[in-house]
Coordinates of N, CA, C and O in Angstrom, one line a residue:
M1 N 13.0 23.6 5.6 CA 14.3 22.7 5.2 C 14.1 21.4 5.1 O 13.3 20.8 6.4
T2 N 14.5 20.6 4.2 CA 14.0 19.1 4.3 C 15.1 18.4 4.4 O 16.1 18.8 3.3
I3 N 16.0 17.3 5.0 CA 16.8 16.5 4.8 C 16.5 15.3 3.9 O 15.4 14.4 4.3
Q4 N 16.8 14.8 3.0 CA 16.4 13.4 2.1 C 17.3 12.7 2.0 O 18.8 12.3 1.8
V5 N 16.7 11.8 2.5 CA 17.5 10.0 2.4 C 17.2 9.4 1.4 O 16.3 8.4 1.8
D6 N 18.0 9.4 0.6 CA 17.7 8.8 -0.4 C 18.8 7.4 -0.9 O 19.4 7.4 -1.5
S7 N 17.7 6.6 -1.0 CA 18.1 5.1 -1.1 C 19.7 4.3 -0.3 O 20.4 4.3 -1.0
V8 N 19.7 4.8 0.9 CA 21.0 4.9 1.6 C 21.1 3.3 1.7 O 20.1 2.8 2.3
S9 N 22.3 2.8 1.5 CA 22.6 1.3 1.9 C 23.9 1.7 2.6 O 25.4 2.4 1.9
K10 N 24.3 0.5 3.4 CA 25.6 0.8 4.3 C 26.0 -0.7 4.6 O 25.0 -1.7 5.4
S11 N 27.3 -1.5 4.5 CA 27.7 -3.0 4.7 C 28.9 -2.8 5.9 O 29.4 -1.8 5.5
F12 N 28.9 -3.7 6.4 CA 29.7 -3.8 7.6 C 30.4 -5.1 7.2 O 30.1 -6.1 7.4
D13 N 31.7 -5.3 6.9 CA 32.2 -6.5 6.2 C 31.6 -7.6 5.5 O 31.5 -8.8 5.9
G14 N 31.1 -6.9 4.6 CA 30.4 -7.8 3.7 C 28.4 -7.7 4.3 O 28.0 -8.5 3.5
K15 N 28.5 -7.8 5.2 CA 27.0 -8.0 6.0 C 25.7 -6.4 5.8 O 26.3 -5.5 6.5
P16 N 25.5 -6.5 5.5 CA 23.9 -5.5 5.0 C 23.6 -5.0 6.0 O 23.3 -5.9 7.1
V17 N 23.9 -3.6 6.4 CA 23.0 -3.0 7.5 C 21.7 -1.9 7.3 O 20.9 -2.3 7.8
L18 N 21.8 -1.1 6.3 CA 21.3 -0.3 5.7 C 21.3 -1.0 4.1 O 22.1 -0.8 3.4
T19 N 20.0 -1.2 3.8 CA 19.5 -1.7 2.7 C 18.4 -0.6 1.8 O 17.0 -0.4 1.8
D20 N 19.0 0.2 0.5 CA 17.9 0.8 0.0 C 17.1 1.8 0.8 O 15.8 1.9 0.5
F21 N 17.4 2.5 2.0 CA 16.8 3.3 2.6 C 16.2 4.7 2.5 O 17.5 5.1 1.4
C22 N 14.9 4.9 2.7 CA 14.7 6.0 2.1 C 13.7 6.9 3.6 O 13.3 6.0 3.8
M23 N 13.7 8.0 3.6 CA 12.8 8.7 4.2 C 12.7 10.6 4.0 O 14.4 10.8 3.6
E24 N 12.4 11.1 4.7 CA 12.3 12.8 4.8 C 12.2 13.0 5.7 O 11.5 12.8 6.6
I25 N 13.0 13.7 6.2 CA 13.0 14.8 7.6 C 12.6 16.1 7.4 O 13.1 16.8 6.9
S26 N 11.6 16.6 7.9 CA 11.3 17.9 7.4 C 11.0 18.8 8.8 O 10.4 18.4 9.9
D27 N 11.1 20.2 8.8 CA 10.7 21.2 9.5 C 9.4 20.9 10.7 O 8.2 20.1 9.5
G28 N 9.3 20.9 11.8 CA 7.5 20.4 12.7 C 7.5 19.1 13.0 O 6.9 18.9 13.4
N29 N 8.4 18.3 12.5 CA 8.2 16.9 12.2 C 9.4 15.9 13.1 O 10.0 16.4 13.5
S30 N 8.4 14.8 13.6 CA 9.6 14.1 14.8 C 9.1 12.7 14.4 O 7.6 12.4 14.0
Y31 N 10.0 12.0 14.6 CA 10.2 10.2 13.8 C 10.8 9.6 14.9 O 12.3 9.7 15.6
L32 N 10.5 8.0 15.1 CA 10.5 7.6 16.2 C 11.3 5.8 15.1 O 10.6 5.6 14.3
L33 N 12.6 6.0 14.8 CA 13.2 4.9 14.3 C 13.4 3.3 15.1 O 13.7 4.0 16.3
T34 N 12.7 2.7 14.6 CA 12.2 1.5 15.3 C 12.9 0.2 13.9 O 13.4 0.1 13.0
G35 N 13.1 -0.6 15.1 CA 13.7 -1.8 14.3 C 15.0 -2.9 15.8 O 15.4 -2.0 16.3
P36 N 15.3 -3.9 15.2 CA 16.0 -4.9 16.3 C 17.2 -4.2 16.6 O 17.8 -3.4 15.6
S37 N 17.8 -4.8 17.8 CA 19.6 -4.2 17.3 C 20.4 -4.9 16.5 O 20.0 -6.0 15.7
G38 N 20.9 -4.0 15.8 CA 21.8 -4.6 14.2 C 21.2 -4.1 13.1 O 22.0 -4.4 11.7
S39 N 19.9 -3.4 13.3 CA 19.4 -3.3 11.8 C 19.5 -1.6 11.2 O 19.0 -1.7 10.8
G40 N 20.2 -1.3 11.8 CA 21.1 0.4 11.5 C 20.8 1.6 11.6 O 20.8 2.3 11.2
K41 N 19.6 1.5 13.5 CA 19.3 2.5 13.0 C 20.4 3.9 13.6 O 20.6 4.6 13.2
T42 N 21.6 3.4 14.7 CA 22.5 4.1 14.8 C 23.2 4.4 13.6 O 23.9 5.2 13.6
T43 N 23.8 3.8 12.6 CA 24.7 4.0 11.5 C 23.9 4.9 10.9 O 24.1 5.6 10.4
L44 N 22.3 4.9 10.5 CA 21.9 5.9 9.6 C 22.3 7.1 10.4 O 22.5 8.1 9.8
L45 N 22.0 7.2 11.9 CA 22.4 8.8 12.6 C 23.6 9.2 12.2 O 23.6 10.5 12.2
R46 N 24.4 8.1 12.4 CA 25.9 8.6 11.9 C 26.3 8.8 10.8 O 27.2 9.9 10.3
I47 N 25.5 8.2 9.9 CA 25.3 8.5 8.2 C 25.5 9.9 8.1 O 25.6 10.8 7.3
L48 N 24.2 10.6 8.8 CA 23.3 11.8 8.9 C 24.1 13.0 9.4 O 24.4 13.9 8.7
L49 N 25.1 12.4 10.1 CA 26.3 13.2 10.9 C 27.4 13.5 10.4 O 28.5 13.9 10.4
G50 N 27.7 12.5 8.8 CA 29.0 12.7 8.1 C 29.8 11.8 9.2 O 30.8 11.9 8.7
L51 N 29.5 10.8 10.0 CA 30.5 10.0 10.7 C 30.5 8.7 10.2 O 31.7 8.2 10.5
E52 N 30.2 8.1 9.1 CA 29.9 7.2 8.7 C 29.7 7.6 6.9 O 28.7 8.8 6.8
K53 N 30.2 7.1 5.6 CA 29.7 7.3 4.5 C 29.1 6.4 4.0 O 29.4 5.0 4.4
A54 N 27.9 6.4 3.8 CA 27.1 5.4 2.8 C 27.6 4.9 1.7 O 28.8 4.9 0.9
D55 N 27.5 3.6 1.4 CA 28.0 2.6 0.3 C 27.4 3.6 -0.8 O 28.4 3.7 -1.6
F56 N 26.2 3.6 -0.8 CA 25.1 3.8 -2.0 C 24.1 5.2 -1.2 O 24.1 4.8 -0.4
G57 N 23.6 5.7 -2.5 CA 22.5 6.5 -1.8 C 23.4 7.6 -1.7 O 24.7 8.3 -1.4
N58 N 22.0 9.0 -1.2 CA 22.3 10.3 -0.9 C 22.0 10.8 0.1 O 20.8 10.4 0.2
I59 N 22.3 11.6 0.9 CA 21.5 13.0 2.0 C 21.5 14.2 1.1 O 22.7 14.3 0.9
R60 N 20.5 14.6 1.1 CA 20.1 16.0 0.1 C 19.6 16.9 1.0 O 18.7 16.7 2.1
L61 N 19.9 17.9 1.2 CA 19.2 19.3 1.6 C 18.8 20.0 1.1 O 19.3 20.3 0.1
L62 N 17.5 20.1 1.0 CA 16.8 20.7 0.1 C 16.2 21.9 1.1 O 15.7 21.8 2.0
G63 N 15.6 23.0 -0.1 CA 15.0 24.1 0.3 C 15.9 25.1 0.5 O 17.2 24.9 -0.5
D64 N 15.9 26.3 1.0 CA 16.6 27.2 0.6 C 18.0 27.2 1.7 O 17.7 27.5 2.9
Y65 N 18.8 26.4 1.6 CA 19.8 25.9 2.7 C 21.2 26.5 2.0 O 21.6 25.6 0.8
K66 N 21.9 27.3 2.5 CA 23.4 27.4 2.3 C 24.2 26.9 2.6 O 25.3 27.1 2.7
Y67 N 24.3 25.7 3.8 CA 25.6 24.9 3.8 C 25.2 23.5 3.5 O 24.2 22.9 2.9
S68 N 26.5 23.1 3.3 CA 26.8 21.9 2.9 C 26.7 20.8 3.7 O 26.9 19.8 3.5
S69 N 26.7 20.8 4.9 CA 26.4 20.1 6.5 C 25.5 20.0 7.2 O 25.0 21.3 7.1
I70 N 25.0 19.3 8.0 CA 24.3 19.1 8.7 C 24.4 19.2 10.1 O 25.5 19.3 10.4
H71 N 24.0 20.8 10.5 CA 24.1 21.2 12.2 C 22.9 20.6 12.8 O 22.1 20.9 12.7
A72 N 23.5 19.8 14.0 CA 22.9 18.5 14.4 C 23.0 18.5 16.0 O 23.9 18.7 16.7
G73 N 22.1 18.5 16.7 CA 21.7 18.5 18.4 C 21.8 17.6 18.8 O 21.1 16.8 18.3
T74 N 23.0 16.4 19.0 CA 23.0 15.1 19.3 C 23.0 14.2 20.7 O 24.2 14.8 21.4
V75 N 22.3 13.2 21.1 CA 22.5 12.4 21.8 C 22.8 11.0 21.4 O 22.6 10.4 20.7
F76 N 24.3 11.0 21.5 CA 24.9 9.8 21.3 C 24.6 8.2 22.2 O 24.1 8.7 23.8
Q77 N 24.6 7.3 21.6 CA 24.7 6.1 22.9 C 25.3 6.5 24.1 O 24.8 5.8 24.9
E78 N 26.6 6.4 23.8 CA 27.5 7.1 25.2 C 27.1 8.4 25.5 O 26.4 9.1 24.7
D79 N 27.2 8.8 26.5 CA 26.8 10.1 27.3 C 27.9 11.6 26.5 O 27.5 12.7 26.1
R80 N 29.2 10.9 26.3 CA 30.5 11.9 26.0 C 30.5 13.1 26.2 O 30.5 14.3 25.9
L81 N 30.4 12.8 27.7 CA 30.3 14.0 28.6 C 32.2 14.0 29.0 O 32.5 13.5 28.8
C82 N 32.2 15.5 29.2 CA 33.7 15.9 29.7 C 33.7 15.7 31.4 O 33.0 16.5 32.2
E83 N 34.1 14.5 31.7 CA 33.8 13.7 33.1 C 34.3 14.6 34.2 O 33.7 14.8 35.3
A84 N 35.3 15.4 34.3 CA 35.6 16.4 35.3 C 34.6 17.8 35.3 O 35.3 18.2 36.6
F85 N 34.2 17.9 34.4 CA 33.1 18.9 34.4 C 32.2 18.7 34.9 O 31.6 17.7 34.9
S86 N 31.5 20.1 35.8 CA 30.2 19.8 36.2 C 29.0 19.9 35.0 O 29.5 20.3 33.7
A87 N 27.7 19.1 35.2 CA 27.0 19.5 34.6 C 26.7 20.9 33.7 O 26.4 21.2 32.4
V88 N 26.6 22.1 34.7 CA 26.3 22.9 34.0 C 27.5 23.9 32.8 O 27.5 24.4 31.9
E89 N 28.9 23.2 33.2 CA 29.8 23.3 32.2 C 29.5 22.6 31.1 O 30.3 23.2 30.2
N90 N 29.4 21.3 31.3 CA 29.3 20.9 29.9 C 28.3 21.1 29.3 O 28.1 20.9 27.8
V91 N 27.2 21.9 29.8 CA 26.1 22.5 28.9 C 26.5 23.7 28.2 O 26.4 24.0 26.8
A92 N 27.2 24.4 29.2 CA 27.6 26.0 28.4 C 28.6 26.1 27.7 O 28.6 27.0 26.7
M93 N 29.6 24.7 27.3 CA 30.4 24.4 26.7 C 30.1 24.4 25.0 O 30.9 24.9 24.1
V94 N 29.1 24.3 24.8 CA 28.3 24.1 23.7 C 28.3 24.8 22.5 O 28.1 25.0 21.4
S95 N 28.1 26.5 23.2 CA 27.4 27.4 22.3 C 28.6 28.7 23.1 O 28.0 29.1 24.0
R96 N 28.9 29.8 22.5 CA 29.3 30.8 22.9 C 28.3 32.0 23.3 O 28.8 32.6 24.0
K97 N 27.2 31.4 22.9 CA 25.5 32.3 23.3 C 25.7 31.9 25.2 O 24.3 32.3 25.4
L98 N 26.1 30.8 24.9 CA 25.2 30.0 26.4 C 25.9 30.7 27.7 O 27.2 30.1 27.6
S99 N 25.6 30.9 28.8 CA 26.4 31.5 29.7 C 25.7 30.1 30.9 O 24.9 29.6 30.4
A100 N 26.7 30.2 31.9 CA 26.4 29.6 32.9 C 24.8 29.5 33.3 O 24.2 28.3 34.0
R101 N 24.5 30.4 33.8 CA 22.9 31.1 34.1 C 21.8 30.5 33.2 O 21.1 29.6 33.3
I102 N 22.2 30.3 31.6 CA 21.3 29.8 31.1 C 21.2 27.9 30.9 O 20.4 27.6 30.8
A103 N 22.6 28.1 31.1 CA 22.5 26.4 31.4 C 22.3 26.0 32.4 O 21.5 24.8 32.1
R104 N 22.1 26.7 34.0 CA 21.8 26.1 34.7 C 20.5 26.0 34.8 O 19.6 25.3 35.2
E105 N 19.9 27.2 34.1 CA 18.0 27.0 34.5 C 17.6 26.3 33.3 O 16.7 25.4 33.4
A106 N 18.4 25.3 32.4 CA 18.4 24.5 31.2 C 17.7 23.0 32.3 O 17.0 22.3 32.0
L107 N 19.1 22.7 32.8 CA 19.3 21.4 33.3 C 18.2 21.5 34.8 O 18.0 20.5 34.9
E108 N 18.0 22.6 35.6 CA 16.8 22.5 36.6 C 15.6 21.8 36.3 O 15.1 21.7 36.8
K109 N 15.4 21.7 34.7 CA 14.1 21.4 34.0 C 14.1 19.8 35.0 O 13.1 19.4 34.5
L110 N 15.1 19.4 34.5 CA 15.6 17.8 34.5 C 16.4 16.8 35.7 O 16.5 16.1 36.2
L111 N 17.0 18.2 36.3 CA 18.3 17.6 37.3 C 17.8 18.2 38.7 O 17.1 19.5 38.1
P112 N 18.0 17.8 39.9 CA 17.8 18.5 41.3 C 19.4 19.6 41.3 O 20.3 19.2 40.6
A113 N 18.6 20.6 41.8 CA 20.1 21.8 42.0 C 21.3 21.2 42.6 O 22.3 22.0 41.6
D114 N 21.4 20.3 43.5 CA 22.5 20.3 43.9 C 23.5 19.2 43.4 O 24.5 19.0 43.7
A115 N 22.7 18.5 41.9 CA 23.5 17.7 41.0 C 24.0 18.8 40.1 O 25.1 18.3 39.3
L116 N 24.0 20.0 40.0 CA 24.0 20.8 38.5 C 26.3 21.2 39.1 O 26.6 21.5 37.9
D117 N 26.6 21.4 40.2 CA 27.6 21.8 39.9 C 28.8 20.3 40.5 O 29.9 20.8 40.9
K118 N 28.5 19.5 40.4 CA 29.3 18.2 40.5 C 30.0 17.8 39.5 O 29.1 17.8 38.2
P119 N 31.4 17.3 39.5 CA 31.6 16.8 38.3 C 30.9 15.5 37.5 O 30.1 14.6 38.5
V120 N 30.3 15.7 36.3 CA 29.9 14.3 35.8 C 30.0 13.3 36.1 O 29.5 12.0 36.2
R121 N 31.0 12.8 36.5 CA 31.2 11.8 36.9 C 30.9 11.1 37.8 O 31.1 10.1 38.1
E122 N 30.5 11.7 39.0 CA 29.8 11.8 40.3 C 28.0 11.3 40.4 O 27.2 11.5 41.0
L123 N 27.9 11.9 39.0 CA 26.1 11.4 38.9 C 25.7 9.9 38.2 O 26.5 9.5 37.8
S124 N 24.7 10.1 38.7 CA 24.1 8.6 38.4 C 24.0 8.6 37.1 O 23.8 9.4 36.0
G125 N 24.0 7.1 36.2 CA 23.6 7.1 34.8 C 22.4 8.2 34.6 O 22.6 8.4 33.4
G126 N 21.6 7.8 35.1 CA 20.2 8.3 34.3 C 20.5 10.0 34.8 O 20.0 10.9 33.4
M127 N 21.0 10.7 35.5 CA 21.7 11.4 35.6 C 22.3 12.5 34.5 O 22.1 13.6 33.9
R128 N 23.2 11.7 34.1 CA 24.5 12.0 33.2 C 23.2 11.9 31.8 O 23.8 12.8 31.1
R129 N 22.1 11.3 31.6 CA 21.9 10.9 30.4 C 20.8 12.2 30.1 O 21.0 12.9 29.0
R130 N 20.4 13.0 31.2 CA 19.7 14.1 31.2 C 20.4 15.5 31.0 O 20.2 15.9 30.2
V131 N 21.8 15.3 31.6 CA 22.8 16.6 31.0 C 23.1 16.1 29.4 O 23.2 17.0 29.1
A132 N 23.1 15.0 29.2 CA 23.6 14.6 27.5 C 22.3 15.3 26.4 O 22.0 15.9 25.9
I133 N 20.8 14.7 27.2 CA 19.5 15.6 26.5 C 19.7 17.1 26.4 O 19.8 17.5 25.5
V134 N 20.1 17.5 27.8 CA 19.5 19.3 27.8 C 21.0 20.1 27.1 O 20.9 20.6 26.2
R135 N 22.0 19.4 26.9 CA 22.9 19.4 25.9 C 22.9 19.7 24.9 O 23.2 20.6 24.0
A136 N 22.4 18.5 24.4 CA 22.0 18.5 22.5 C 20.8 19.3 22.7 O 21.0 20.1 21.3
L137 N 20.0 19.8 23.6 CA 18.8 20.8 22.9 C 19.3 22.2 23.0 O 18.8 22.6 22.7
S138 N 20.8 22.5 23.8 CA 21.4 23.8 23.7 C 22.1 24.1 22.5 O 22.7 25.4 22.4
V139 N 22.2 23.3 21.8 CA 23.2 23.5 20.5 C 22.4 23.9 19.6 O 21.0 23.5 19.0
P140 N 22.6 25.4 19.0 CA 22.3 25.5 17.6 C 21.9 24.9 16.4 O 23.2 23.9 15.9
S141 N 21.2 23.8 15.7 CA 21.1 22.9 14.8 C 19.2 22.9 13.8 O 18.5 24.0 14.1
D142 N 20.2 22.4 12.8 CA 18.8 22.2 12.0 C 17.8 21.0 12.1 O 16.6 21.0 12.1
V143 N 18.3 19.9 13.5 CA 17.9 18.6 13.5 C 18.2 18.0 14.8 O 20.1 18.6 14.8
L144 N 17.6 17.3 15.3 CA 18.1 16.8 16.7 C 17.9 15.4 16.2 O 17.1 14.9 15.9
L145 N 19.2 14.9 16.6 CA 19.2 13.3 16.3 C 19.5 12.3 17.8 O 20.9 12.6 18.2
F146 N 18.7 11.6 18.3 CA 19.1 11.2 19.6 C 19.1 9.6 19.8 O 17.8 9.0 19.3
D147 N 20.0 9.1 19.7 CA 20.3 7.9 19.6 C 19.7 6.9 21.7 O 20.8 7.3 22.0
E148 N 19.0 6.4 21.4 CA 18.2 5.9 22.6 C 18.3 6.8 23.6 O 18.8 6.5 24.4
P149 N 17.9 8.5 23.8 CA 18.3 9.1 25.0 C 17.7 8.8 25.9 O 18.0 9.6 27.2
F150 N 16.8 7.8 26.2 CA 16.1 7.7 27.5 C 16.5 6.1 28.0 O 16.0 5.9 29.2
T151 N 17.9 5.9 27.6 CA 18.1 5.2 28.6 C 18.5 5.0 30.0 O 19.2 5.9 30.1
G152 N 18.3 3.9 30.6 CA 18.5 4.8 32.1 C 17.6 5.7 33.1 O 18.0 5.7 34.1
L153 N 16.8 6.1 32.5 CA 15.5 6.8 32.8 C 14.2 6.1 33.3 O 14.2 5.0 32.3
D154 N 14.2 6.2 35.0 CA 12.8 5.5 35.2 C 11.5 6.2 34.2 O 11.5 7.6 33.8
A155 N 10.5 5.7 34.4 CA 9.1 6.3 33.9 C 8.7 7.8 34.2 O 8.8 8.5 33.1
A156 N 9.4 8.2 35.1 CA 8.7 9.6 35.5 C 10.1 10.5 35.1 O 9.3 11.9 34.2
N157 N 11.0 10.4 35.3 CA 12.1 11.4 34.6 C 12.1 11.0 33.1 O 12.3 11.9 32.2
R158 N 11.1 9.7 32.0 CA 11.3 10.0 30.8 C 10.0 10.3 30.3 O 10.3 11.2 29.4
K159 N 9.5 10.9 31.2 CA 8.3 11.5 30.6 C 8.8 13.1 30.8 O 8.4 13.8 30.2
K160 N 9.4 13.7 32.2 CA 9.7 14.7 32.0 C 10.5 15.5 31.1 O 10.7 16.5 30.5
A161 N 11.7 14.0 30.8 CA 12.7 14.5 29.8 C 11.9 14.6 28.2 O 12.0 15.6 27.4
I162 N 10.7 13.8 28.0 CA 9.9 14.1 27.1 C 9.5 15.5 26.7 O 9.4 16.2 25.7
A163 N 8.7 15.9 28.0 CA 8.1 17.1 27.8 C 9.5 18.2 27.6 O 8.8 19.1 27.0
C164 N 10.4 17.9 28.3 CA 11.3 18.6 28.1 C 11.7 19.2 26.5 O 12.0 20.7 26.0
I165 N 11.8 18.2 26.1 CA 12.3 17.9 24.6 C 11.2 18.7 23.7 O 11.8 19.3 23.1
L166 N 10.1 18.4 24.0 CA 9.2 18.9 23.2 C 9.1 20.7 23.0 O 8.3 21.3 22.3
E167 N 9.1 20.7 24.7 CA 8.8 22.5 25.0 C 10.1 23.0 24.2 O 10.0 24.3 23.7
E168 N 11.4 22.7 24.0 CA 12.4 23.2 24.0 C 12.6 23.2 22.1 O 13.8 24.0 21.5
K169 N 12.2 22.4 21.5 CA 12.8 21.7 20.4 C 11.9 22.5 19.1 O 12.2 22.9 18.3
G170 N 10.9 23.5 19.2 CA 10.4 24.2 18.8 C 10.0 23.3 17.2 O 9.6 22.3 17.2
S171 N 10.0 24.2 16.1 CA 9.9 23.3 14.9 C 11.1 22.7 14.5 O 11.0 21.9 13.2
T172 N 12.2 22.8 15.3 CA 13.7 21.7 14.8 C 13.2 20.4 14.2 O 12.6 19.6 15.8
P173 N 12.9 19.4 13.3 CA 13.0 18.4 13.0 C 13.5 17.0 14.2 O 14.7 17.8 14.7
L174 N 13.0 16.1 14.5 CA 13.3 15.3 15.9 C 13.8 14.0 15.3 O 12.8 13.3 14.9
V175 N 14.7 13.3 15.0 CA 14.5 11.6 14.7 C 15.4 11.1 16.5 O 16.4 11.5 16.8
I176 N 14.6 9.8 16.8 CA 15.0 9.1 18.0 C 14.7 8.1 17.4 O 13.8 7.8 17.0
T177 N 16.1 7.1 17.8 CA 16.0 6.0 17.8 C 15.4 5.3 19.2 O 15.6 5.8 20.1
G178 N 15.0 4.1 19.0 CA 14.3 3.4 20.1 C 13.5 2.2 20.2 O 13.4 1.7 19.2
H179 N 13.4 1.4 21.1 CA 13.2 0.1 21.1 C 11.1 0.2 22.0 O 10.7 -0.5 21.6
S180 N 11.0 1.3 22.2 CA 10.1 1.4 22.7 C 8.9 2.6 22.7 O 9.8 4.1 22.6
A181 N 7.7 2.8 21.9 CA 7.1 3.9 22.0 C 6.1 4.3 22.8 O 5.6 5.7 22.5
E182 N 6.5 4.1 23.9 CA 6.0 4.7 24.8 C 6.4 6.3 25.4 O 7.0 6.6 24.9
D183 N 5.0 6.9 25.2 CA 4.9 8.4 25.3 C 5.5 8.9 24.4 O 5.7 10.3 23.9
L184 N 5.4 8.6 22.9 CA 5.9 9.1 21.6 C 5.3 9.0 20.7 O 5.5 8.9 19.9
S185 N 3.7 9.2 21.3 CA 2.6 9.5 20.1 C 2.4 10.2 19.3 O 2.4 10.3 18.1
F186 N 4.1 11.3 19.4 CA 4.0 12.5 18.3 C 4.6 11.9 17.3 O 5.0 13.3 17.0
C187 N 5.6 10.9 17.5 CA 6.3 10.6 16.4 C 5.6 10.0 15.7 O 4.8 9.3 15.8
H188 N 6.1 10.2 13.9 CA 6.1 9.2 13.1 C 7.0 8.0 13.3 O 8.1 8.0 13.1
P189 N 6.1 6.7 13.1 CA 7.5 5.8 13.0 C 7.9 5.3 11.8 O 6.9 5.3 11.1
V190 N 9.0 5.1 12.0 CA 9.8 5.0 10.6 C 10.6 3.3 11.2 O 11.7 3.3 11.8
D191 N 10.2 2.4 10.2 CA 10.9 0.8 10.2 C 12.4 1.2 9.9 O 12.1 1.5 8.9
V192 N 13.2 0.9 10.0 CA 14.5 1.1 9.5 C 15.2 0.3 8.5 O 15.6 0.4 7.5
R193 N 14.5 -0.9 8.7 CA 14.4 -2.0 7.4 C 13.5 -1.9 6.5 O 14.1 -2.3 5.6
K194 N 13.2 -1.0 6.3 CA 12.1 -0.6 5.3 C 11.9 0.6 4.6 O 12.0 1.1 3.6
G195 N 12.6 1.5 5.5 CA 12.1 3.1 5.3 C 10.9 3.8 4.7 O 9.6 2.8 4.9
V196 N 10.6 4.7 4.1 CA 9.4 5.3 3.9 C 9.5 6.1 2.2 O 11.0 6.8 2.0
P197 N 8.9 6.0 1.6 CA 8.9 5.9 -0.1 C 8.9 7.2 0.2 O 8.3 8.4 0.9
L198 N 9.8 8.1 -1.0 CA 10.2 9.7 -1.0 C 8.8 10.3 -1.2 O 8.6 9.9 -2.6
Q199 N 9.0 11.5 -1.3 CA 7.7 12.3 -2.0 C 8.7 13.2 -3.1 O 7.6 13.5 -3.7
M200 N 10.0 13.2 -3.2 CA 10.4 13.9 -4.1 C 11.1 13.1 -4.4 O 12.1 12.8 -3.7
R201 N 11.5 12.5 -5.9 CA 12.8 11.9 -6.7 C 13.3 12.6 -7.4 O 12.5 14.0 -8.4

């Protein structure tokens, strides 16, 4: 399956954010969207998710694809956790196929065991971020869209989170936004201000 972003443009209050942006997101590949703050990285992810509508251009799903929308495991810039629920409950709720035991095992890869049953409002910012990453990896998805997922993580936990993402994602395509390419050499860098020529027109 390939997601084709074809000549997408978006403006807010007359100010262009994305201009004629093109790229292809395909199975087995990972991409790092780069660019300064305000250059359209988050806006592009929101368009892919259907939360924003492009002014011009199209998002096309290519290949043997039977749905009209994209199923994405998403890390937003905000954690978007259910504050009164534990880390285990936040992860288990995303799929009927997920038991509390499976959610716990996934979380234990990134968080200490004594943090898993506390309401997430009691966790540090870095711990909350790791819960959000595990939750996104636990959603049955066509693509993973991670918006600055490593905010608040120190170097050691960033490395652990990246290793977990690579272990869990399989062939699912991954799009990460961020200001640092540290430890992300496996990603194809894409400058959101330029895009990349499409292979298929």
